[in-house]
Amino acid sequence: MTLLSVDGVTKRFGGLAAVSDVSFEVPEGTITGLIGPNGAGKSTLFSMIAGAQRPTAGRISFAGKDITGWQPHEAARAGVGRTFQLMRVFGSMTVLENLTTAAHLRHRTKASARAVAERVCAETNLGSYAHRPAATLTGATKKRLELARALATSPRLLLLDEVLSGLTPTETAEAISLIEQVHAQGITIVLVEHVMQVVMSLCPRLVVLDFGKLIFTGSPDDAVKDQAVLDAYLGA
Amino acid sequence: MTATLAPPSARPVPARKVPWGRYAGIAVVAVLLVVYPLVAKTSFLQTIGVTALTMAIASTGWNILGGYAGQISFGHAVFFGTGMYGTTLLVTGGWSPWLTMMPIALLAAVLGVLIGLPTFRLRGHYFSIATLAIGMMVMSILPNIQWLGATDGLSVPFLDEGFWNLTFSLRDKTEYYYTALGLFAVATVAAWLFLRGRIGSYLEAIRDDDVAASAVGVPVRRYKLYAVAMSAALTSIAGSFHVMFVTFVDPSSSSDLSLSTAIALIAVVGGAGSMWGPILGAWLVIALQEYTRTYLSATGRTIDLMMFGALIILVAVVDPRGLVNLVKRGYRRVRR
Ligand SMILES: Nc1ncnc2c1ncn2[C@@H]1O[C@H](COP(=O)(O)OP(=O)(O)OP(=O)(O)O)[C@@H](O)[C@H]1O
Ligand SMILES: [Mg+2]
């Protein structure tokens, strides 16, 4: 079943088309890699799916509903969770308070939101940071918190924007196994990543953007043989 | 989503330590507040006490919006003034002062929402600028409104002494003091209950990062409106009490910029975004204000505003998180 469908979506900033006429579908329960060179429009596309930016044209449907132009909190309630490439943790709150806030989306009382937060905190291996103010965390831990916070909203679809970049090899391995476990729970994932080995090993399906245009959808094996993809990456 | 995914190395979340320091702090402050009028017998000191508690209530209101939700208001005198004028009018109409508080607070809440509705739609500092503009607008319109006494202001009609009339002896202000203390306790508990659960988390999330807040499902604008409503209501209640204490209201005593500044400054000096902020800040600011007025024999707003300016700089330099954080740091050092 198709969970997310992006249909002819365009986003213009003045004269610049950051995303132009992009269409693709994401089946439920899959991991899709969204790749492309710097400035290709990946983050802008995420923002539109999550409701943070309104498409100039086109349609976005999620779980059978047209969510084009929905507010971010409405998209979140529908089940779209996201992380931010430029991290946006709640700095004055502790890690656990960050997660509790997110868990409140589906849990009204503090006690049940807190219980979810504690579970997610342990699952994402943030237990030892639980009571630390988020502003004092290192970059790698903030990224993990971003992912954990999105998880705490109990999403159906998770949009991960470069959660693996800037991590050490050990941290990367940990993060990959975490993403695999999230996927094993049945959560659909779209992830933006520059590290090709990660993308190749995690994603059976790729969507490639270049200068805002969709240039390829298919398997990683086909992608490396595709002339348009090679041109985009080798700058030919 | 029921399967759990604990990695082999997952460490459980350690339990939070019992905050004994906080409990001790509450006990100490409570005792000091109760004992104060038994020790401070002069009229001057008792006036400081009553005024400090009143301003602490007003500032508790400001703190919900400014300290927790991060929406800085420079116009809270408008809500304080709503309480002063509203209660005066209704008491003149024969109401008990106590009964005027809730309906007038509701009116202030509606006013707050009306300011918030257009300005919270926009990101950035539009709300702050709007509060500043509305404060000044009200200040320039009030002297022309005849039924609010214009420049002469309104006097609260004479009432018999008694709790129900919120009217006590002015020679010994102990009764006013304890009434103000009771009201402060109620306001603080109300604010605490308001902020304790989801609303408090959401407001802090909005303050820290409104984009991230909306991404985890916070309807940002709606929650800002909740905050401004509660905030305006509490500040208005402080105004209702205040007018019964001073029995008089005019444009400059109710609505001007230095009052708005004081309400905000008190929370900031004490600790914005902390339940401790208003009460700590109010005692410091009001005491300073009364002493400078007396000993520099100046009644002007100029002196007030100069002192406020100096305080703002002091807070920024010494500890932007205010007095409460200074005390916390001191306590941690002593324990070590
Ligand atoms: N708010 C904005 N206003 C104007 N231009 C923007 C805005 N946001 C993005 N852009 C432009 O749109 C284009 C796509 O940006 P986007 O951040 O989506 O790319 P990206 O694929 O995520 O790049 P990266 O890999 O560097 O993160 C870029 O040229 C960027 O400068
Ligand atoms: Mg990007």
Tab-separated table of C-alpha atoms in Angstrom, chain B:
chain	number	residue	atom	x	y	z
B	1	MET	CA	4.109	-0.048	17.447
B	2	THR	CA	4.166	-2.299	20.457
B	3	ALA	CA	7.410	-4.145	19.774
B	4	THR	CA	10.253	-2.580	21.693
B	5	LEU	CA	13.666	-2.096	20.270
B	6	ALA	CA	16.111	-1.940	23.098
B	7	PRO	CA	19.629	-2.309	21.729
B	8	PRO	CA	21.871	-4.714	23.641
B	9	SER	CA	23.733	-1.820	25.222
B	10	ALA	CA	20.600	0.097	26.262
B	11	ARG	CA	20.902	1.712	29.625
B	12	PRO	CA	17.685	2.397	31.508
B	13	VAL	CA	16.705	5.931	32.441
B	14	PRO	CA	18.015	6.792	35.888
B	15	ALA	CA	15.419	8.092	38.325
B	16	ARG	CA	15.468	11.780	39.016
B	17	LYS	CA	16.765	12.793	42.451
B	18	VAL	CA	14.259	14.098	44.980
B	19	PRO	CA	14.503	17.918	44.874
B	20	TRP	CA	15.041	18.488	48.593
B	21	GLY	CA	16.570	21.874	47.869
B	22	ARG	CA	13.341	23.034	46.263
B	23	TYR	CA	11.186	21.821	49.167
B	24	ALA	CA	13.499	23.545	51.636
B	25	GLY	CA	13.338	26.720	49.547
B	26	ILE	CA	9.543	26.694	49.532
B	27	ALA	CA	9.475	26.192	53.310
B	28	VAL	CA	11.946	29.003	53.988
B	29	VAL	CA	10.210	31.487	51.692
B	30	ALA	CA	6.782	30.572	53.085
B	31	VAL	CA	7.951	31.147	56.665
B	32	LEU	CA	9.586	34.471	55.762
B	33	LEU	CA	6.426	35.668	53.999
B	34	VAL	CA	4.194	34.719	56.926
B	35	VAL	CA	6.472	36.226	59.577
B	36	TYR	CA	7.233	39.488	57.741
B	37	PRO	CA	4.353	41.692	58.987
B	38	LEU	CA	4.938	40.499	62.569
B	39	VAL	CA	8.437	41.930	62.354
B	40	ALA	CA	7.947	44.798	59.905
B	41	LYS	CA	5.637	47.044	61.876
B	42	THR	CA	6.011	50.421	60.181
B	43	SER	CA	3.470	51.571	57.627
B	44	PHE	CA	6.277	52.049	55.110
B	45	LEU	CA	7.488	48.453	55.399
B	46	GLN	CA	3.966	47.061	55.344
B	47	THR	CA	3.178	48.978	52.168
B	48	ILE	CA	6.275	47.471	50.598
B	49	GLY	CA	5.016	44.025	51.598
B	50	VAL	CA	1.509	44.466	50.207
B	51	THR	CA	2.775	46.050	46.989
B	52	ALA	CA	5.445	43.389	46.496
B	53	LEU	CA	2.866	40.599	46.828
B	54	THR	CA	0.470	42.373	44.458
B	55	MET	CA	3.175	42.864	41.878
B	56	ALA	CA	4.272	39.251	42.348
B	57	ILE	CA	0.763	38.166	41.291
B	58	ALA	CA	0.826	40.491	38.256
B	59	SER	CA	4.242	39.225	37.337
B	60	THR	CA	3.203	35.582	37.760
B	61	GLY	CA	0.729	36.331	34.986
B	62	TRP	CA	3.394	37.954	32.825
B	63	ASN	CA	5.735	35.028	33.454
B	64	ILE	CA	3.364	32.467	31.929
B	65	LEU	CA	3.468	34.301	28.622
B	66	GLY	CA	6.916	35.909	28.712
B	67	GLY	CA	8.936	33.461	30.797
B	68	TYR	CA	7.392	30.147	29.753
B	69	ALA	CA	6.015	30.757	26.264
B	70	GLY	CA	8.733	33.270	25.358
B	71	GLN	CA	6.288	35.927	24.123
B	72	ILE	CA	7.555	39.149	25.663
B	73	SER	CA	4.827	41.642	26.533
B	74	PHE	CA	5.560	45.310	27.138
B	75	GLY	CA	1.918	46.101	27.739
B	76	HIS	CA	0.769	44.162	30.785
B	77	ALA	CA	-0.240	47.407	32.499
B	78	VAL	CA	-3.272	47.278	30.202
B	79	PHE	CA	-4.434	44.066	31.911
B	80	PHE	CA	-3.524	45.394	35.348
B	81	GLY	CA	-5.495	48.557	34.502
B	82	THR	CA	-8.438	46.448	33.336
B	83	GLY	CA	-8.526	44.948	36.818
B	84	MET	CA	-8.272	48.348	38.522
B	85	TYR	CA	-10.919	50.128	36.464
B	86	GLY	CA	-13.214	47.129	36.156
B	87	THR	CA	-13.305	46.419	39.856
B	88	THR	CA	-13.805	50.105	40.696
B	89	LEU	CA	-16.783	50.351	38.351
B	90	LEU	CA	-18.433	47.160	39.584
B	91	VAL	CA	-17.826	47.972	43.257
B	92	THR	CA	-19.411	51.369	42.593
B	93	GLY	CA	-22.325	49.393	41.168
B	94	GLY	CA	-22.660	47.546	44.478
B	95	TRP	CA	-20.661	44.352	43.843
B	96	SER	CA	-18.399	42.738	46.402
B	97	PRO	CA	-14.782	43.266	45.267
B	98	TRP	CA	-14.200	39.517	45.390
B	99	LEU	CA	-17.032	38.835	42.965
B	100	THR	CA	-15.635	41.345	40.458
B	101	MET	CA	-12.321	39.531	40.087
B	102	MET	CA	-13.376	36.593	37.918
B	103	PRO	CA	-15.573	38.389	35.363
B	104	ILE	CA	-13.033	41.207	34.995
B	105	ALA	CA	-10.221	38.649	34.611
B	106	LEU	CA	-12.260	36.995	31.888
B	107	LEU	CA	-12.583	40.346	30.143
B	108	ALA	CA	-8.808	40.831	30.375
B	109	ALA	CA	-8.316	37.338	28.925
B	110	VAL	CA	-10.534	38.212	25.968
B	111	LEU	CA	-8.547	41.409	25.474
B	112	GLY	CA	-5.317	39.428	25.505
B	113	VAL	CA	-6.679	36.979	22.947
B	114	LEU	CA	-7.769	39.876	20.736
B	115	ILE	CA	-4.190	41.211	20.758
B	116	GLY	CA	-2.809	37.742	20.145
B	117	LEU	CA	-5.119	36.671	17.343
B	118	PRO	CA	-3.632	38.863	14.610
B	119	THR	CA	-0.075	39.023	15.942
B	120	PHE	CA	0.582	35.359	16.780
B	121	ARG	CA	-0.183	34.560	13.157
B	122	LEU	CA	3.131	36.200	12.277
B	123	ARG	CA	6.479	34.868	13.399
B	124	GLY	CA	8.979	37.191	15.012
B	125	HIS	CA	8.449	40.075	17.388
B	126	TYR	CA	5.104	41.362	16.171
B	127	PHE	CA	3.345	40.458	19.383
B	128	SER	CA	5.876	42.347	21.513
B	129	ILE	CA	5.640	45.411	19.312
B	130	ALA	CA	1.850	45.241	19.352
B	131	THR	CA	1.751	45.131	23.160
B	132	LEU	CA	3.993	48.184	23.293
B	133	ALA	CA	1.801	50.048	20.815
B	134	ILE	CA	-1.437	49.086	22.547
B	135	GLY	CA	-0.030	50.123	25.931
B	136	MET	CA	0.777	53.559	24.582
B	137	MET	CA	-2.528	53.801	22.753
B	138	VAL	CA	-4.524	53.031	25.901
B	139	MET	CA	-2.421	55.555	27.801
B	140	SER	CA	-3.308	58.304	25.350
B	141	ILE	CA	-7.002	57.388	25.058
B	142	LEU	CA	-7.784	56.954	28.773
B	143	PRO	CA	-7.574	60.678	29.685
B	144	ASN	CA	-10.375	61.292	27.203
B	145	ILE	CA	-12.841	58.700	28.441
B	146	GLN	CA	-15.341	60.454	30.688
B	147	TRP	CA	-16.982	57.371	32.194
B	148	LEU	CA	-13.561	56.208	33.371
B	149	GLY	CA	-12.975	59.542	35.085
B	150	ALA	CA	-10.719	60.931	32.345
B	151	THR	CA	-7.568	62.524	33.836
B	152	ASP	CA	-9.119	62.772	37.317
B	153	GLY	CA	-9.538	59.038	37.629
B	154	LEU	CA	-12.044	57.134	39.765
B	155	SER	CA	-12.247	56.544	43.498
B	156	VAL	CA	-13.433	53.300	45.012
B	157	PRO	CA	-16.528	54.131	47.069
B	158	PHE	CA	-16.210	53.961	50.810
B	159	LEU	CA	-17.009	50.499	52.144
B	160	ASP	CA	-17.292	49.150	55.671
B	161	GLU	CA	-14.241	47.319	56.883
B	162	GLY	CA	-14.374	43.576	56.477
B	163	PHE	CA	-13.081	40.664	54.440
B	164	TRP	CA	-16.115	40.484	52.169
B	165	ASN	CA	-15.594	44.148	51.244
B	166	LEU	CA	-11.822	43.691	50.862
B	167	THR	CA	-11.485	46.799	53.009
B	168	PHE	CA	-9.361	46.925	56.126
B	169	SER	CA	-7.726	49.336	58.519
B	170	LEU	CA	-5.029	51.389	56.826
B	171	ARG	CA	-3.260	52.179	60.070
B	172	ASP	CA	-2.098	48.628	60.471
B	173	LYS	CA	-1.897	46.979	57.037
B	174	THR	CA	-1.446	43.448	58.340
B	175	GLU	CA	-4.862	42.364	57.107
B	176	TYR	CA	-4.181	43.668	53.609
B	177	TYR	CA	-0.855	41.900	53.735
B	178	TYR	CA	-2.259	38.492	54.624
B	179	THR	CA	-5.067	38.853	52.104
B	180	ALA	CA	-2.491	39.634	49.423
B	181	LEU	CA	-0.417	36.668	50.572
B	182	GLY	CA	-3.438	34.362	50.295
B	183	LEU	CA	-4.223	35.673	46.834
B	184	PHE	CA	-0.587	35.249	45.793
B	185	ALA	CA	-0.659	31.643	47.008
B	186	VAL	CA	-3.834	30.958	45.030
B	187	ALA	CA	-2.401	32.626	41.900
B	188	THR	CA	0.823	30.635	42.188
B	189	VAL	CA	-0.999	27.345	42.609
B	190	ALA	CA	-3.237	28.229	39.659
B	191	ALA	CA	-0.200	29.012	37.506
B	192	TRP	CA	1.488	25.826	38.648
B	193	LEU	CA	-1.539	23.687	37.825
B	194	PHE	CA	-1.853	25.428	34.454
B	195	LEU	CA	1.779	24.753	33.556
B	196	ARG	CA	2.269	21.359	35.165
B	197	GLY	CA	1.229	19.069	32.306
B	198	ARG	CA	1.023	19.234	28.576
B	199	ILE	CA	0.391	23.001	28.374
B	200	GLY	CA	3.611	23.805	30.255
B	201	SER	CA	5.680	21.483	28.054
B	202	TYR	CA	4.149	22.932	24.918
B	203	LEU	CA	4.746	26.538	25.985
B	204	GLU	CA	8.390	25.845	26.789
B	205	ALA	CA	8.780	24.057	23.473
B	206	ILE	CA	7.373	27.102	21.673
B	207	ARG	CA	9.815	29.342	23.544
B	208	ASP	CA	12.814	27.121	22.730
B	209	ASP	CA	11.990	26.515	19.061
B	210	ASP	CA	8.568	27.075	17.566
B	211	VAL	CA	9.415	25.280	14.299
B	212	ALA	CA	10.454	22.122	16.136
B	213	ALA	CA	7.421	22.477	18.402
B	214	SER	CA	5.032	22.422	15.464
B	215	ALA	CA	6.902	19.432	14.013
B	216	VAL	CA	6.101	17.381	17.124
B	217	GLY	CA	2.449	18.341	16.882
B	218	VAL	CA	2.157	21.533	18.920
B	219	PRO	CA	-0.564	23.834	17.536
B	220	VAL	CA	1.664	26.823	18.214
B	221	ARG	CA	-0.795	29.638	17.752
B	222	ARG	CA	-3.536	28.045	19.808
B	223	TYR	CA	-1.196	27.451	22.735
B	224	LYS	CA	0.106	31.012	22.612
B	225	LEU	CA	-3.518	32.139	22.892
B	226	TYR	CA	-4.052	29.899	25.940
B	227	ALA	CA	-0.971	31.487	27.463
B	228	VAL	CA	-1.988	35.079	26.800
B	229	ALA	CA	-5.484	34.432	28.188
B	230	MET	CA	-4.225	32.939	31.446
B	231	SER	CA	-1.521	35.572	31.686
B	232	ALA	CA	-3.873	38.522	31.241
B	233	ALA	CA	-6.380	37.055	33.687
B	234	LEU	CA	-3.868	36.695	36.525
B	235	THR	CA	-2.452	40.171	35.978
B	236	SER	CA	-5.946	41.624	36.005
B	237	ILE	CA	-6.681	39.969	39.348
B	238	ALA	CA	-3.616	41.699	40.761
B	239	GLY	CA	-5.057	44.989	39.493
B	240	SER	CA	-8.413	44.255	41.129
B	241	PHE	CA	-6.743	43.712	44.471
B	242	HIS	CA	-4.459	46.721	44.066
B	243	VAL	CA	-7.277	49.174	43.487
B	244	MET	CA	-8.958	48.015	46.698
B	245	PHE	CA	-5.707	48.741	48.541
B	246	VAL	CA	-5.060	52.204	47.100
B	247	THR	CA	-8.821	52.963	46.588
B	248	PHE	CA	-8.100	55.113	43.576
B	249	VAL	CA	-7.272	54.675	39.906
B	250	ASP	CA	-6.248	57.130	37.201
B	251	PRO	CA	-4.489	56.748	33.845
B	252	SER	CA	-0.951	57.100	35.148
B	253	SER	CA	-1.421	54.785	38.143
B	254	SER	CA	-2.902	51.986	36.081
B	255	SER	CA	-1.671	51.810	32.580
B	256	ASP	CA	1.609	53.449	31.878
B	257	LEU	CA	4.819	52.126	30.441
B	258	SER	CA	6.753	52.146	33.704
B	259	LEU	CA	4.118	49.840	35.230
B	260	SER	CA	4.334	47.521	32.216
B	261	THR	CA	8.097	47.595	32.558
B	262	ALA	CA	7.930	46.834	36.263
B	263	ILE	CA	5.653	43.811	35.758
B	264	ALA	CA	8.037	42.361	33.168
B	265	LEU	CA	11.208	43.354	34.954
B	266	ILE	CA	10.153	41.718	38.211
B	267	ALA	CA	9.873	38.321	36.543
B	268	VAL	CA	13.136	38.784	34.663
B	269	VAL	CA	15.080	39.932	37.721
B	270	GLY	CA	13.680	37.064	39.796
B	271	GLY	CA	14.016	34.475	37.040
B	272	ALA	CA	11.904	34.329	33.883
B	273	GLY	CA	10.372	30.927	33.266
B	274	SER	CA	10.651	29.930	36.907
B	275	MET	CA	7.842	29.809	39.471
B	276	TRP	CA	10.263	31.555	41.847
B	277	GLY	CA	10.897	34.523	39.563
B	278	PRO	CA	7.940	36.786	40.415
B	279	ILE	CA	8.105	36.544	44.208
B	280	LEU	CA	11.882	37.012	44.439
B	281	GLY	CA	11.911	39.783	41.854
B	282	ALA	CA	8.935	41.602	43.346
B	283	TRP	CA	10.494	42.003	46.778
B	284	LEU	CA	13.752	43.272	45.347
B	285	VAL	CA	12.275	45.637	42.771
B	286	ILE	CA	9.478	47.043	44.955
B	287	ALA	CA	11.772	47.551	47.947
B	288	LEU	CA	14.309	49.331	45.737
B	289	GLN	CA	11.554	51.414	44.203
B	290	GLU	CA	10.082	52.499	47.544
B	291	TYR	CA	13.482	53.243	49.068
B	292	THR	CA	14.687	55.300	46.110
B	293	ARG	CA	11.415	57.215	46.132
B	294	THR	CA	11.732	57.992	49.818
B	295	TYR	CA	15.422	58.629	50.239
B	296	LEU	CA	15.991	60.433	46.983
B	297	SER	CA	12.715	62.245	47.742
B	298	ALA	CA	11.841	61.760	44.104
B	299	THR	CA	8.380	60.724	42.994
B	300	GLY	CA	9.173	60.683	39.326
B	301	ARG	CA	8.963	57.862	36.858
B	302	THR	CA	12.364	58.993	35.723
B	303	ILE	CA	13.951	57.563	38.851
B	304	ASP	CA	11.962	54.331	38.433
B	305	LEU	CA	12.983	53.948	34.838
B	306	MET	CA	16.633	54.703	35.584
B	307	MET	CA	16.626	52.068	38.290
B	308	PHE	CA	14.907	49.572	35.969
B	309	GLY	CA	17.562	50.222	33.351
B	310	ALA	CA	20.325	49.622	35.838
B	311	LEU	CA	18.643	46.400	37.008
B	312	ILE	CA	18.283	45.067	33.470
B	313	ILE	CA	21.985	45.620	32.858
B	314	LEU	CA	22.842	44.006	36.188
B	315	VAL	CA	20.775	40.896	35.411
B	316	ALA	CA	22.300	40.626	31.941
B	317	VAL	CA	25.822	40.855	33.355
B	318	VAL	CA	25.507	38.817	36.554
B	319	ASP	CA	23.070	36.067	35.545
B	320	PRO	CA	20.467	36.314	32.785
B	321	ARG	CA	18.473	33.604	34.526
B	322	GLY	CA	17.867	35.912	37.458
B	323	LEU	CA	17.997	35.786	41.240
B	324	VAL	CA	16.625	32.268	41.474
B	325	ASN	CA	19.577	30.938	39.531
B	326	LEU	CA	22.012	32.836	41.749
B	327	VAL	CA	20.430	31.185	44.777
B	328	LYS	CA	20.543	27.753	43.106
B	329	ARG	CA	24.212	28.176	42.255
B	330	GLY	CA	24.987	29.263	45.790
B	331	TYR	CA	23.086	26.281	47.200
B	332	ARG	CA	24.989	23.843	44.972
B	333	ARG	CA	28.318	25.335	46.016
B	334	VAL	CA	27.433	25.066	49.707
B	335	ARG	CA	26.347	21.425	49.336
B	336	ARG	CA	29.621	20.472	47.703
